[in-house]
Amino acid sequence: MTAHPNSFGALDTLRAGDRTYPYFRLGALEQAGVAKLARLPFSIKVLLENLLRFEDETVVKRDDIEALARWGRHGRHEREIAFTPARVLLQDFTGVPCVVDLAAMRDAMAEMGGDPKAINPLQPVELVIDHSVQADYFGSNDALAKNTDLEFERNRERYAFLKWGQSALRGLRVVPPGTGIVHQVNIEYLARVVFGDGDFAHPDTAVGTDSHTTMVNGLGVLAWGVGGIEAEAAMLGQPVTMLIPEVVGFRLTGALREGVTATDLVLTVAEMLRRKGVVGKFVEFYGDGLTALPVVDRTTISNMSPEFGSTVAIFPIDARTLEYLRFTGRSGEQIALVEAYAQAQGLFRTDATPDPEFNDSLVLDLAGVEPSLAGPRRPQDRVPLHAVKDSFASALHEWIAARERANGAVSRFEDEGGGGTTAVAQTMDDVDDGAVVIAAITSCTNTSNPSVLVGAGLLARNAVERGLETKSWVKTSLAPGSKVVTDYLRKAGLQEYLDRLGFNLVGYGCTTCIGNSGPLPTDIAETVADGDLIVAAVLSGNRNFEGRIHPQVRANYLASPPLVVAYALSGRIDVDLTSEPLGTGRDGKPVFLREIWPSNDAIAKTIADCINEEMFEREYADVFKGDENWSALDVSASERYSWDPKSEYVKRPPYFEAMPARPLPLQDVRAARALAVLGDSVTTDHISPAGSIARQSPAGRYLMERGIEPRDFNSYGARRGNHEVMVRGTFANVRLRNALVPGVEGGFTRYLPTGEQLSIFDAATKYGADGTPLVVLAGKEYGSGSSRDWAAKGPYLLGVKAVVAESFERIHRSNLIGMGVLPLEYLEGADRSTYGLEGEELYDIIGLAAGVTPRMRVRIKATDPRSRRSIEFDARVRIDTPNEAEYYRHGGILQYVLRQLLSS
């Protein structure tokens, strides 16, 4: 930074507490006449500081700073800027492939004559192991211990590899398993809000390999999810290139009513913003409603930013932020720095702060929020509690019609069994369409929020005192976001009541929400499979896409933890809990939800009595140490990883094999075949391997050929470091619908030269042997959902050269480019039907050989191989920035970075 041009004279000194810090003062821009800071959105100010600090006359120029400083609320902003995050956040499912790729890059660097140690994180990287625990055992006091033993048994190779990464890669810190969910650990411990170490005081900013990295936006930290590929580039010092964002303001007024939870609020916000259309935009909350809105409620909202499609959903720093930092045990010095820095930079909100100007805005009166769920298929499909019964009935009609059309075909679900507790239903007649078979308090969305967890505990206590019991066919679980949750539930005397209803602790991590729900009890699974039943799950998570929660469960509803407990008591989703009883009490009288719902005052008093900062200080004192299982992992230190050829968890990937020192010229795509023809809202869950590995799937066959029994398959997520497994599971979701095989669900397609129906992997293998390039045709919102690098890596390894869609979700579009797969959009108003495309044509993509520039047009020629008739049309290249064009020219972002490091 010694050569920093400091064009605006912004370098200054800040005093906070007993210390002074150098910093880049935003006020200098106003003095220079290039900015009016008072009306700029909070998020734009954070970006502006980032450009000021990283100005170097090459990547960040004076013109870039001036362009952002003059940010206006009118029109689309076409200028590209380079944002350099302060840190990178990983979870283990996405973190393992990141570390695998860095290890492979070290090998490639050495083989090309460079220094392997040049491949090293240049930014702080924090990886939290939280996605590998599964709820195999449940409903018992030893469920946690048994699930933990299984977790280490299944994942020992992966964990040893991550421990190697921690020792070999400078700047990588690993939070061992059994600690909590990455985003809750982030808000409770890792997040600085303002950095004070290093050269300058500056805002805490981050990119993370989980979509819900945005959760920390609730603390005023500008952070968002990126693909693992993009995160690796950030780790290696590459800035995140982006267009100057549009910012949508969301004004909150009033306060929540009695009996309304933060979950109800976030589901309302998700519905409103998805309807508004905020994909690729920043959302920023403002208004007098913030004054009474605690940080834990803010983080609940920010967590679900991916569900409404925005890049971020950020709240400003204010007195509530400082209150939360004290509450979670941050040091007095850190809190003083946050307060002094935010006030000096105009980043601290009070009731007197003028409202910023935004590109667009919308308003919500908190008093109008009502108890709600979301489902049965998408998180933005909010349903008022009183309407859930009708909502399910409508969806059930569609599912029954589809079941009847299938003429009683046997379900494709394969029950591999498991170690889970077997709960035998009192009568299997009770398990029919509409039965709730999973009720899970899980995921970072709600388990960071004491108000809803205490609410669930109080409701459980009230239910037990009235003599209610959980229905025997419901698989119940509690997977908190941190150990602090266990501390306060026990101190409040509430865990025992949750235990009595089957909500025993199953693990600390992301379980049911990502499909780690474990097997259903055998009798329940067989009953569902035999009748092809349409059963339900109710979970306090953020995702409920088809096939995600459990392959046998079609109807999935998001709900607050108290409502999860309520539906476990009812055992059915086709009830109106506002008017129908939960069950019969020991006095023989019906018990209604309203009778046992805890008051806001009771929840607040319990929180005040039972949660304190010492709990956070104690639980996070040795957060990187781990338990005896972690300590027992014997890992030798080495600068290059010693790949075990027998490992089926960690394999050296093929991305850098025979890579030339310079990129080859781009070529047009000729005579490509469609591997899949897909509809709207195809998520990364449909594309990327996730959940259990079926015995008869290509991945299952691969593992069995290597002597691995189905009981030891583990999950796709656990095997993300093995590209051979992952490529075989790409597009293998049991609910995928490919128009090339109408009426068939699952990862199947037709090998078009012969018309043979095959798995997508087997067909791609045959196309690869023929030398045939592949494309995917899709509809709107292609790649929505979780940030998953394998949703791009898998298609790349299958031979997909381009995806032609009506629109892309932000992170997935970026990931495709990062793997050298071309994202193409039909021009506005057009789709597959506009040109009569069936997917059986031969496709030429013309115009790439001349070079790729942002948002250029290419010509697509689709030829019927039988009649030789063809149709031609233009499509938009969804490469949006010059940096993305460079990544694509190199064949991917990692190849680009490797060549840059080699040449330097």
Tab-separated table of N, CA and C in Angstrom, residues 51 82 133 288 314 321 328 340 393 447 499 517 551 617 702 831:
chain	number	residue	atom	x	y	z
A	51	LEU	N	-13.123	0.759	-2.688
A	51	LEU	CA	-12.407	1.297	-3.845
A	51	LEU	C	-11.360	2.318	-3.416
A	82	ALA	N	-14.146	-3.279	-9.215
A	82	ALA	CA	-13.442	-4.434	-8.640
A	82	ALA	C	-13.525	-4.347	-7.126
A	133	VAL	N	-22.919	-33.636	9.281
A	133	VAL	CA	-23.662	-34.437	10.262
A	133	VAL	C	-25.042	-34.763	9.695
A	288	ASP	N	-38.114	3.555	10.500
A	288	ASP	CA	-38.177	3.560	11.961
A	288	ASP	C	-38.482	2.187	12.556
A	314	ILE	N	-29.137	-6.110	3.373
A	314	ILE	CA	-28.282	-5.555	4.412
A	314	ILE	C	-28.998	-4.544	5.296
A	321	THR	N	-26.870	-3.038	16.826
A	321	THR	CA	-25.683	-3.798	16.438
A	321	THR	C	-24.702	-3.862	17.596
A	328	THR	N	-22.943	-11.029	22.602
A	328	THR	CA	-22.231	-12.228	22.149
A	328	THR	C	-20.772	-12.244	22.597
A	340	ALA	N	-16.944	3.904	16.752
A	340	ALA	CA	-16.209	5.093	16.309
A	340	ALA	C	-16.066	5.114	14.792
A	393	ALA	N	-54.133	-29.062	0.032
A	393	ALA	CA	-55.183	-29.744	-0.741
A	393	ALA	C	-55.040	-29.463	-2.226
A	447	THR	N	-32.157	-21.075	13.947
A	447	THR	CA	-31.472	-21.524	15.157
A	447	THR	C	-30.446	-20.515	15.639
A	499	ASP	N	-37.135	-32.702	24.653
A	499	ASP	CA	-36.754	-34.121	24.616
A	499	ASP	C	-37.976	-35.021	24.746
A	517	SER	N	-31.316	-35.378	6.375
A	517	SER	CA	-32.380	-35.752	7.308
A	517	SER	C	-32.249	-37.192	7.775
A	551	PRO	N	-35.960	-37.822	-0.275
A	551	PRO	CA	-36.501	-38.242	-1.573
A	551	PRO	C	-37.927	-38.785	-1.516
A	617	GLU	N	-18.710	-16.403	25.436
A	617	GLU	CA	-17.267	-16.386	25.694
A	617	GLU	C	-16.752	-17.791	25.989
A	702	TYR	N	-20.697	-47.058	-9.406
A	702	TYR	CA	-19.258	-46.759	-9.355
A	702	TYR	C	-18.686	-47.160	-7.995
A	831	ASP	N	-38.314	-17.621	-26.093
A	831	ASP	CA	-37.981	-18.817	-25.343
A	831	ASP	C	-37.872	-19.969	-26.326
